[in-house]
Short mmCIF file of C-alpha atoms (C1' of nucleotides) in Angstrom, two decimals:
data_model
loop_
_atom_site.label_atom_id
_atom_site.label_comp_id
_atom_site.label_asym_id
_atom_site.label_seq_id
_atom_site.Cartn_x
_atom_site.Cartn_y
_atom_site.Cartn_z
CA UNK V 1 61.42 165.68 108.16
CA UNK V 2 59.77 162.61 108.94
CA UNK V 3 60.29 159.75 105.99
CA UNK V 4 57.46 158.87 103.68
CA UNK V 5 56.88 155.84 105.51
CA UNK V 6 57.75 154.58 102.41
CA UNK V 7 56.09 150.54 101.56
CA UNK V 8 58.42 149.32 103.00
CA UNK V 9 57.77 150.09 106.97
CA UNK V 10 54.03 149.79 105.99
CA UNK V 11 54.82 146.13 104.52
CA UNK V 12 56.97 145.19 107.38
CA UNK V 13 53.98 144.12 110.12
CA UNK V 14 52.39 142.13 107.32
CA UNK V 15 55.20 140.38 106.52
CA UNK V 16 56.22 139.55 110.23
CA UNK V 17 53.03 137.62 110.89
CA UNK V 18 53.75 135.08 108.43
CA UNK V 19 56.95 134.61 109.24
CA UNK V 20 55.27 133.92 112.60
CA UNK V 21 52.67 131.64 111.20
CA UNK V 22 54.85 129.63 108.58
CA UNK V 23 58.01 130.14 109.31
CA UNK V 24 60.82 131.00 106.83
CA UNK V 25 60.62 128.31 104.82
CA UNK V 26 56.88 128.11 104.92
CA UNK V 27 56.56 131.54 104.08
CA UNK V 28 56.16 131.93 100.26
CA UNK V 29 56.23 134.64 98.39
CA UNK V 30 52.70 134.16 97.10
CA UNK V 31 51.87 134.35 100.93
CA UNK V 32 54.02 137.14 101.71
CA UNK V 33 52.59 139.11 98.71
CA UNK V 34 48.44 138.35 99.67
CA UNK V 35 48.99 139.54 103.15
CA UNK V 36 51.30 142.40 102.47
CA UNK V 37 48.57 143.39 99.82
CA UNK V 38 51.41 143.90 97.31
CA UNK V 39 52.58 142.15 93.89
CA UNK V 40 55.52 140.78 92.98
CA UNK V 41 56.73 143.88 91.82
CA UNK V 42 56.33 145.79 94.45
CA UNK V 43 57.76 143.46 97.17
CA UNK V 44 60.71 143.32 94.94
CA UNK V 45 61.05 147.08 94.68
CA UNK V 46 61.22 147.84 98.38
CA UNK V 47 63.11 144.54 99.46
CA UNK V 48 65.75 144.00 96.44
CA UNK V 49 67.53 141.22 98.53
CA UNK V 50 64.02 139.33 98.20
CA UNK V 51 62.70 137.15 100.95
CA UNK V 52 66.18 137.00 103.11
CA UNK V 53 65.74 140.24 102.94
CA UNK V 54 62.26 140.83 104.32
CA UNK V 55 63.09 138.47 107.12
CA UNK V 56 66.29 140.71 107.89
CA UNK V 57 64.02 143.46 107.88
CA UNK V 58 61.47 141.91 109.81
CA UNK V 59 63.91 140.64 112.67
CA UNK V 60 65.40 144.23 112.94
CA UNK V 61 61.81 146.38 113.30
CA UNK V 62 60.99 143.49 116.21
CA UNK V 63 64.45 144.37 117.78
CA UNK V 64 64.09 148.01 117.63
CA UNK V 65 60.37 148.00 119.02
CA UNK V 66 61.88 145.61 121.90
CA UNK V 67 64.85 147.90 122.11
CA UNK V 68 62.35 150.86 123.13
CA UNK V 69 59.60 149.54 124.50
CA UNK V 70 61.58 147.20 126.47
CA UNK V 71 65.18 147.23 126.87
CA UNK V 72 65.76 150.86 127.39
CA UNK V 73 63.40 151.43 130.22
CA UNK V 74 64.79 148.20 132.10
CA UNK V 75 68.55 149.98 131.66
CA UNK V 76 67.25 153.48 131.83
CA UNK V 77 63.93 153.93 134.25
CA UNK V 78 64.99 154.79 137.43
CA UNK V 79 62.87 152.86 139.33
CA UNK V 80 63.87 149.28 138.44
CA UNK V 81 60.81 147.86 139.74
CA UNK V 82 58.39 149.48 137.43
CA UNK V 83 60.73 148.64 135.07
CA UNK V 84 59.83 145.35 135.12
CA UNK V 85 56.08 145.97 135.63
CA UNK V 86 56.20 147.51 132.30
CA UNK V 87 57.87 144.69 130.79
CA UNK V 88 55.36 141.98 131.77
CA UNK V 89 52.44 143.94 130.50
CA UNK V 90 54.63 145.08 127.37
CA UNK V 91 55.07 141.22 127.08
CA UNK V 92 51.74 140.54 127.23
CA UNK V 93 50.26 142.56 125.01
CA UNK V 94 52.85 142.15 122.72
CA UNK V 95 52.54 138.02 122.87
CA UNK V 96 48.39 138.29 122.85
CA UNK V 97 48.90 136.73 126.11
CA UNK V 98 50.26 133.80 124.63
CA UNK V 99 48.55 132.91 121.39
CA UNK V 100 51.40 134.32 119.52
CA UNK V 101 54.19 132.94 119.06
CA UNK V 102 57.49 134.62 119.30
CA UNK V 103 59.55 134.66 115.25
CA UNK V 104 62.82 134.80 116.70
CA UNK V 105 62.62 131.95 119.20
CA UNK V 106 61.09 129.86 116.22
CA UNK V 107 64.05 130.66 113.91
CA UNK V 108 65.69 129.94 117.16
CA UNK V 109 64.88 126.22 116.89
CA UNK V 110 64.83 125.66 112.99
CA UNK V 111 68.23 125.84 110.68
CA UNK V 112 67.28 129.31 109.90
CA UNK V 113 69.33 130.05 112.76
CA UNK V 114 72.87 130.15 110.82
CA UNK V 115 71.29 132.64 108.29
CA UNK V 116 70.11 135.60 111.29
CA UNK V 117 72.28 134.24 113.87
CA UNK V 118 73.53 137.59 114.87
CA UNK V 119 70.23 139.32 114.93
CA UNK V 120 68.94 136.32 116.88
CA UNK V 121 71.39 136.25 119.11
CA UNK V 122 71.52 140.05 120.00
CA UNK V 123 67.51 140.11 120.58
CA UNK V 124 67.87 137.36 123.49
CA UNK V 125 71.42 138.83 124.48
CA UNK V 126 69.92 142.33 124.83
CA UNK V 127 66.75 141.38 126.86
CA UNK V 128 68.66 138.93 129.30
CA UNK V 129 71.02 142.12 130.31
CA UNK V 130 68.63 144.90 130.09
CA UNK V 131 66.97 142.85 132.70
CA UNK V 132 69.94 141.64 134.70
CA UNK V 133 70.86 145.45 135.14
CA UNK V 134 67.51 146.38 136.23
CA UNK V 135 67.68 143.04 138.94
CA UNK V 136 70.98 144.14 139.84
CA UNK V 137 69.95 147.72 140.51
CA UNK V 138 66.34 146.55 142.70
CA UNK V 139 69.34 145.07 145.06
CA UNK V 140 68.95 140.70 143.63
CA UNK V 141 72.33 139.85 144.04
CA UNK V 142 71.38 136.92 141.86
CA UNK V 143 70.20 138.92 138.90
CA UNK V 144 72.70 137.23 135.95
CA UNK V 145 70.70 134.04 137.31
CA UNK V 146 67.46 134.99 137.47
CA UNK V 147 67.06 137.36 133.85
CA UNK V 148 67.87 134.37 132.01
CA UNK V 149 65.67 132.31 134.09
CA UNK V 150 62.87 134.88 133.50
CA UNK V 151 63.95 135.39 129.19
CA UNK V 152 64.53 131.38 128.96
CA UNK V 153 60.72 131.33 130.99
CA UNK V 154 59.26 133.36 128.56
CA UNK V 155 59.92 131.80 125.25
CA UNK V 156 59.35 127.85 127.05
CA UNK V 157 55.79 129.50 128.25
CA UNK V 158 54.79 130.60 124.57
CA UNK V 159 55.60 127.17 123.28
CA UNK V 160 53.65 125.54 125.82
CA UNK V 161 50.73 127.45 125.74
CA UNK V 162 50.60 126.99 121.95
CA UNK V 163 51.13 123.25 122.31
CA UNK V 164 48.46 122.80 124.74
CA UNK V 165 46.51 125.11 123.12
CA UNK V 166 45.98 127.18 126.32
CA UNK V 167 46.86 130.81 126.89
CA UNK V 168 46.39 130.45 130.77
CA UNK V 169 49.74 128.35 131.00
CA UNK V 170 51.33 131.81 129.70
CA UNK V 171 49.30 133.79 131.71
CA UNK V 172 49.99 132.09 134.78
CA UNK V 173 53.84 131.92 134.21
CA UNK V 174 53.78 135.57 133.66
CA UNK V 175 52.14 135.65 137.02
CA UNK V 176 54.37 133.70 138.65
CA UNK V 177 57.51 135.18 137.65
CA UNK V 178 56.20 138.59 138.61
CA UNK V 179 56.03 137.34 141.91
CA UNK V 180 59.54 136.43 141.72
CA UNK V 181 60.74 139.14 140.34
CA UNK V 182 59.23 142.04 142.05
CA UNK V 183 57.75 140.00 145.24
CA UNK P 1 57.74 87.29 117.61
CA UNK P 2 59.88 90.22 116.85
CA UNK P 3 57.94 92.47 114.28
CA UNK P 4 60.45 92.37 111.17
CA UNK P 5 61.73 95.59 112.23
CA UNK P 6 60.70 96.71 108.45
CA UNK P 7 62.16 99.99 106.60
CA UNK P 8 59.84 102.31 108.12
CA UNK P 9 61.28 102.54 111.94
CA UNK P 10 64.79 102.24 110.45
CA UNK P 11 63.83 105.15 108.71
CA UNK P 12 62.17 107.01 111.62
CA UNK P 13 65.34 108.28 113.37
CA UNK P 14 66.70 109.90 109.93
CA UNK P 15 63.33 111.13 109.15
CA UNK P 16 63.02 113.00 112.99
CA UNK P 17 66.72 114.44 112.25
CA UNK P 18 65.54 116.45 108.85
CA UNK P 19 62.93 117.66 110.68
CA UNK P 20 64.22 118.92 113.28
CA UNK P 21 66.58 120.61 111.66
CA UNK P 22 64.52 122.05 108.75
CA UNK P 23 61.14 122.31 110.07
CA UNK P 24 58.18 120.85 108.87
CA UNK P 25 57.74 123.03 105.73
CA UNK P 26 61.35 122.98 105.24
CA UNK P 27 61.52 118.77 104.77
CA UNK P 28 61.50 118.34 101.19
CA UNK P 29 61.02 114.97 100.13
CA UNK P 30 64.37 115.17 98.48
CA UNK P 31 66.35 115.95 102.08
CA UNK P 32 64.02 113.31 103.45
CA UNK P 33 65.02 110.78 100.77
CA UNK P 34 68.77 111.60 101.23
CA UNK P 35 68.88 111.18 104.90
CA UNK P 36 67.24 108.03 104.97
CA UNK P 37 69.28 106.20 102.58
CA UNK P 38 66.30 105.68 100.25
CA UNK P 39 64.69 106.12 97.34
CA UNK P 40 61.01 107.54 96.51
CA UNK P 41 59.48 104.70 96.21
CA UNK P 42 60.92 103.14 98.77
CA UNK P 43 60.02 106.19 101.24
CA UNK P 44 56.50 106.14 99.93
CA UNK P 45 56.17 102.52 100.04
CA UNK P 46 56.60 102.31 103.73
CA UNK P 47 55.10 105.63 103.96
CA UNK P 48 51.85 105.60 101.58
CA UNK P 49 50.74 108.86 103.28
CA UNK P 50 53.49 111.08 102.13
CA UNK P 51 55.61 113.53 103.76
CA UNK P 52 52.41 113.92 106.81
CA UNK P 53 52.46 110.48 108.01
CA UNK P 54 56.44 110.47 108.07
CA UNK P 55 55.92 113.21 110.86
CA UNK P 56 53.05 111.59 112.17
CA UNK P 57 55.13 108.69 112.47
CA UNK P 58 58.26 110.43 113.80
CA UNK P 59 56.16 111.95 116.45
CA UNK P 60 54.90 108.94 117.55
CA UNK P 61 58.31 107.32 118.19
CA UNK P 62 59.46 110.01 119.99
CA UNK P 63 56.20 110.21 122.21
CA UNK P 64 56.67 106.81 122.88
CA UNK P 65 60.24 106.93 124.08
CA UNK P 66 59.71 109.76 126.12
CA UNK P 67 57.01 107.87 127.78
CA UNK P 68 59.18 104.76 128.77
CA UNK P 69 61.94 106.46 129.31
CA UNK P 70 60.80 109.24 131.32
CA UNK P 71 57.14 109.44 131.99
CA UNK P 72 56.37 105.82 133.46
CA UNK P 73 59.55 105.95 135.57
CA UNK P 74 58.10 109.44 136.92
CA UNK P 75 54.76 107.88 138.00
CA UNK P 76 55.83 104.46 138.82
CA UNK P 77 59.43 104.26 140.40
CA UNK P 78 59.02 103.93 144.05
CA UNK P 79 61.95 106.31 144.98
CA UNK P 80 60.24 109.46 143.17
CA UNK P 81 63.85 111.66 143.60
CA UNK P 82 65.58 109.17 142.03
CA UNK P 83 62.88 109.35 139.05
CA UNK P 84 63.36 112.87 138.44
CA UNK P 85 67.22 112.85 138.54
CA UNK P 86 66.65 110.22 136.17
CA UNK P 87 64.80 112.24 134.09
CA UNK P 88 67.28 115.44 134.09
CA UNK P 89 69.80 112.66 133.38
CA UNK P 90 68.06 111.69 130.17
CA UNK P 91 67.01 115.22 129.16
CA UNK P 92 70.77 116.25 128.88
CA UNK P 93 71.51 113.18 127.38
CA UNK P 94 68.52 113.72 124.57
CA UNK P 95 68.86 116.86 123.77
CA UNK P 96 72.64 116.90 123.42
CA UNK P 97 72.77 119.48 126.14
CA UNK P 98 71.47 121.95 124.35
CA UNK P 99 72.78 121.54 121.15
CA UNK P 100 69.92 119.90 119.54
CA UNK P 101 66.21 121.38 119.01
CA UNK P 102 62.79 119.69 120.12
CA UNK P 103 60.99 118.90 117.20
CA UNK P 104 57.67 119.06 119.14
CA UNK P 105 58.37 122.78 120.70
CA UNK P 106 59.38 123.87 117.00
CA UNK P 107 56.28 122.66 115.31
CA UNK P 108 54.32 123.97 118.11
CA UNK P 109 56.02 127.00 117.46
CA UNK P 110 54.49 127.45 113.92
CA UNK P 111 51.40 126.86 111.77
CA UNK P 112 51.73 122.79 111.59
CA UNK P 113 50.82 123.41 114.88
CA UNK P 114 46.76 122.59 114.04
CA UNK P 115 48.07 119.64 111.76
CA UNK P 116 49.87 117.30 114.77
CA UNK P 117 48.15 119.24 117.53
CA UNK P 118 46.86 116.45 119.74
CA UNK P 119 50.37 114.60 119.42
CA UNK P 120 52.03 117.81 120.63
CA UNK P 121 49.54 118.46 123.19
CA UNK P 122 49.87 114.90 124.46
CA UNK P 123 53.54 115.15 124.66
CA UNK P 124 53.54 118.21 126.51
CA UNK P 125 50.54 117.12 128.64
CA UNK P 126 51.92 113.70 129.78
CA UNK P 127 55.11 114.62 130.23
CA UNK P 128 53.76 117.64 132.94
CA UNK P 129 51.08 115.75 134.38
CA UNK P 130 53.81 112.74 134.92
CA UNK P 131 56.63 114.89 136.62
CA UNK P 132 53.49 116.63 138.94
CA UNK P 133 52.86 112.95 139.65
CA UNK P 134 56.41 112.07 141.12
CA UNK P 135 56.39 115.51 142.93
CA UNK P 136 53.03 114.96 144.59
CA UNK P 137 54.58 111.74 145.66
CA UNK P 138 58.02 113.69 146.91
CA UNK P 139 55.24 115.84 149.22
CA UNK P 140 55.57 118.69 147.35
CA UNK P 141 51.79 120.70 147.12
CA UNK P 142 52.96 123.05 144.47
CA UNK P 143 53.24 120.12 142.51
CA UNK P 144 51.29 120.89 139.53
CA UNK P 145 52.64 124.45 139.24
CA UNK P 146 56.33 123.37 140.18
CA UNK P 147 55.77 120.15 136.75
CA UNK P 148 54.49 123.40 134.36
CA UNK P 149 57.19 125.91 135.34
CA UNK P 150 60.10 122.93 134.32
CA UNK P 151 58.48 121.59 131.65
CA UNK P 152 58.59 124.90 130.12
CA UNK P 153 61.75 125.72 131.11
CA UNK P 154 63.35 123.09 129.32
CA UNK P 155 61.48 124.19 126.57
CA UNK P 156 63.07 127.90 126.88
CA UNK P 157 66.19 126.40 127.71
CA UNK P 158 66.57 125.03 124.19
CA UNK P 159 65.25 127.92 122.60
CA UNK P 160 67.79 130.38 124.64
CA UNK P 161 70.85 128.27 124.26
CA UNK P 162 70.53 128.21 120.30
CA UNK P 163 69.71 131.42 119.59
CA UNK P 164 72.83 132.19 121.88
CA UNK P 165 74.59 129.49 120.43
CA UNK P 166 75.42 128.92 124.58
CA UNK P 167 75.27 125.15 124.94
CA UNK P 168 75.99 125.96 128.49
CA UNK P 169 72.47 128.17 129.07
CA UNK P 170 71.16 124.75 129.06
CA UNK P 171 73.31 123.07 131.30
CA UNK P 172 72.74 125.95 133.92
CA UNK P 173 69.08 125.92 133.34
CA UNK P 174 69.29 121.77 134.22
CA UNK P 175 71.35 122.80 137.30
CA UNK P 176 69.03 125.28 138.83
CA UNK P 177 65.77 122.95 138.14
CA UNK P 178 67.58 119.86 139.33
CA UNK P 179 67.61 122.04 142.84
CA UNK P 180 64.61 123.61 142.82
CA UNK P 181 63.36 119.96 142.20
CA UNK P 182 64.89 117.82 144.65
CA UNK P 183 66.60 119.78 147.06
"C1'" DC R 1 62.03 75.54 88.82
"C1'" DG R 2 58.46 79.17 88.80
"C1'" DC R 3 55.37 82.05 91.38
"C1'" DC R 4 54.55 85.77 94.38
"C1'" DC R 5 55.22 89.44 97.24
"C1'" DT R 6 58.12 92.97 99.25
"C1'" DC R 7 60.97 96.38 98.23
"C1'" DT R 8 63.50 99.51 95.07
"C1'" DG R 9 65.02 103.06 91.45
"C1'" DT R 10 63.59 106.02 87.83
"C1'" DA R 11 60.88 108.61 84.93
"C1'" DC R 12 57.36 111.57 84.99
"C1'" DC R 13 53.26 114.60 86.57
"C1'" DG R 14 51.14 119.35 87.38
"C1'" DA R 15 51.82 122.89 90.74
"C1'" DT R 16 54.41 126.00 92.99
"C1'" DC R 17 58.80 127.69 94.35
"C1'" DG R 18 61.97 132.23 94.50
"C1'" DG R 19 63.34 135.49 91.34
"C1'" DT R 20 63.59 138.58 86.97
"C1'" DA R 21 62.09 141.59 83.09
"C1'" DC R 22 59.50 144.96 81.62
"C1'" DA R 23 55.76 147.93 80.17
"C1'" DG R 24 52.97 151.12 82.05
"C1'" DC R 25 50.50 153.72 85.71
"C1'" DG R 26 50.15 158.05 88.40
"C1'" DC R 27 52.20 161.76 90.89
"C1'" DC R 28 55.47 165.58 91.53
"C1'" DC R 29 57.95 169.32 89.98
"C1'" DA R 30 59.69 172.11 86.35
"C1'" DT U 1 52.13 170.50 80.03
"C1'" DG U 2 55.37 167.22 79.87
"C1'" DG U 3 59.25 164.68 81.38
"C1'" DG U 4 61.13 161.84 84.99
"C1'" DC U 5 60.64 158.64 88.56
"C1'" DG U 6 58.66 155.85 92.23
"C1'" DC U 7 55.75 152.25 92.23
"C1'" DT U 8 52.81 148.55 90.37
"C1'" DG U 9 50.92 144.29 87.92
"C1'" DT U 10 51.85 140.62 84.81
"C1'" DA U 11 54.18 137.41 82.19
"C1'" DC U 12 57.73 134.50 82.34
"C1'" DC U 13 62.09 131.82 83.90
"C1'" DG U 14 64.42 127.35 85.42
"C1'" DA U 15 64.33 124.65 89.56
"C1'" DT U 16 62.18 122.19 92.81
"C1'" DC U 17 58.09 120.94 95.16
"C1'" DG U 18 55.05 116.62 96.83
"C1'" DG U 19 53.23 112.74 94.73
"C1'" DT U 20 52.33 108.79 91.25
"C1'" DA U 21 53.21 104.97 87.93
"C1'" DC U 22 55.58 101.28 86.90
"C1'" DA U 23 58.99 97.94 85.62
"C1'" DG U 24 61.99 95.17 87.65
"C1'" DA U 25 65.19 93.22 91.37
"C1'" DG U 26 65.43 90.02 95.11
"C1'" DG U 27 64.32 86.49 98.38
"C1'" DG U 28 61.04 82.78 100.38
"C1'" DC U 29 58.37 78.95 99.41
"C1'" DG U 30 55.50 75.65 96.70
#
DNA sequence: CGCCCTCTGTACCGATCGGTACAGCGCCCA
DNA sequence: TGGGCGCTGTACCGATCGGTACAGAGGGCG
């Protein structure tokens, strides 16, 4: 029933952090292979495409784990408002409270963008309307508005707390736009 | 009087382009070379530190534009509304509206984060502290939060509009601060 | 003119890049 | 017990990496 896992999932939350850390570019395979805990060989087994690959992978297992954790209870929970609550500690956690920065919105910025411009684009594209349908449904008649105020927040708070070295800048934002959010 | 101008800040602007659009780790010294309209040697004459003190370099002209251009027209113009429209003014006009990255958020983004930090915290720092500065002066006493929440907005405003490819998430963003800011 | 000093292109360096080839390990199932 | 196969490490590939060495071009000035 359930897969063998298979390397390949098991490889995929190594990989993701540096891709975080370096970037695509940055990311060699030497790195990719010390942290993953795997040769050459291996890598090369499970992700035939090589490193475009792994970063395809990567970018869909963070999209899926946003699509469940995230998305589908802002669409789906019928209480919109706890909805929400559930997404700012999801966030959170998921961000260390701001010491870690967020891969797509890095590729975002970088030329990497052309190559996973779809994926990229559906992560933000997803989370901005998962959360306008939740605002819509708590009765915020300005909810197109306001979710991409809150997604466009989110990302400008991680880089700021990373440049200023300071995890209360994201802390606080995620404070404020609770606020705003859910009063 | 005039400093001889020299190959190295002719260079700058070329040098900032490549890496902004390829990252720190993804500037080869070839792309560098190319885009400046020079050879190796030239490159490394004016640069005898390599590919780090081309960045260093690059973030120091952009550091100080942004502070004449914006930051000491934030804390010193009389009129401080007129500062800040001034400023939105020149953010649109800088970052093409959206269409082009911030090469201090990206490299804040990723590891060379801990190589430039104190030029990317000083950028980020005296660009806040400034705008709280021209706010205090407007009588506004959530100054300092009001400076962090645009600051950072801008910041996920670029991010958002390229991973959408949505030039005009920025121009909305600019819209609804420009409000929120003066009125 | 001849010297010097700034700037330039080119050849070259060892290291590392992403990627491939392949021999063998161990486990599962017949 | 013995194939077969999923997985692994290692050696190797050409290309490119960041950086250096150096010979000369060019202009200013004595």
């Amino acid at each position: 029933m359930t897969k063998p896992a298979g390397v390949r999932e098991a490889a995929i939350p190594a990989l993701a952090e540096v891709f975080r850390e370096h970037g695509y570019a940055g990311a060699s395979l030497a790195l990719l292979c010390a942290r993953a805990g795997l040769g050459k060989g291996s890598l090369y087994h499970a992700f035939p495409g090589g490193k475009a690959e792994m970063a395809e992978a990567v970018l869909d297992a963070i999209g899926a784990w946003f699509e469940a954790e995230l998305y589908a209870p802002l669409r789906e929970e019928p209480d919109p408002h706890a909805a929400i609550g559930r997404m700012f500690h999801a966030v959170k956690g998921y961000f260390q409270s701001g010491r870690r920065a967020c891969l797509v919105g890095a590729f975002a910025l970088s030329d990497d963008r052309d190559r996973f411009a779809t994926r990229i684009a559906d992560y933000f594209r997803a989370w901005r309307d998962a959360l306008a349908d939740a605002l819509r449904r708590a009765g915020r008649d300005d909810a197109a508005a306001l979710a991409e105020d809150t997604v466009l927040a989110i990302q400008g708070g991680l880089v700021l707390a990373r440049a200023l070295d300071d995890p209360m800048v994201f802390g606080r934002l995620l404070a404020r736009l609770e606020t705003r959010l859910n009063g």
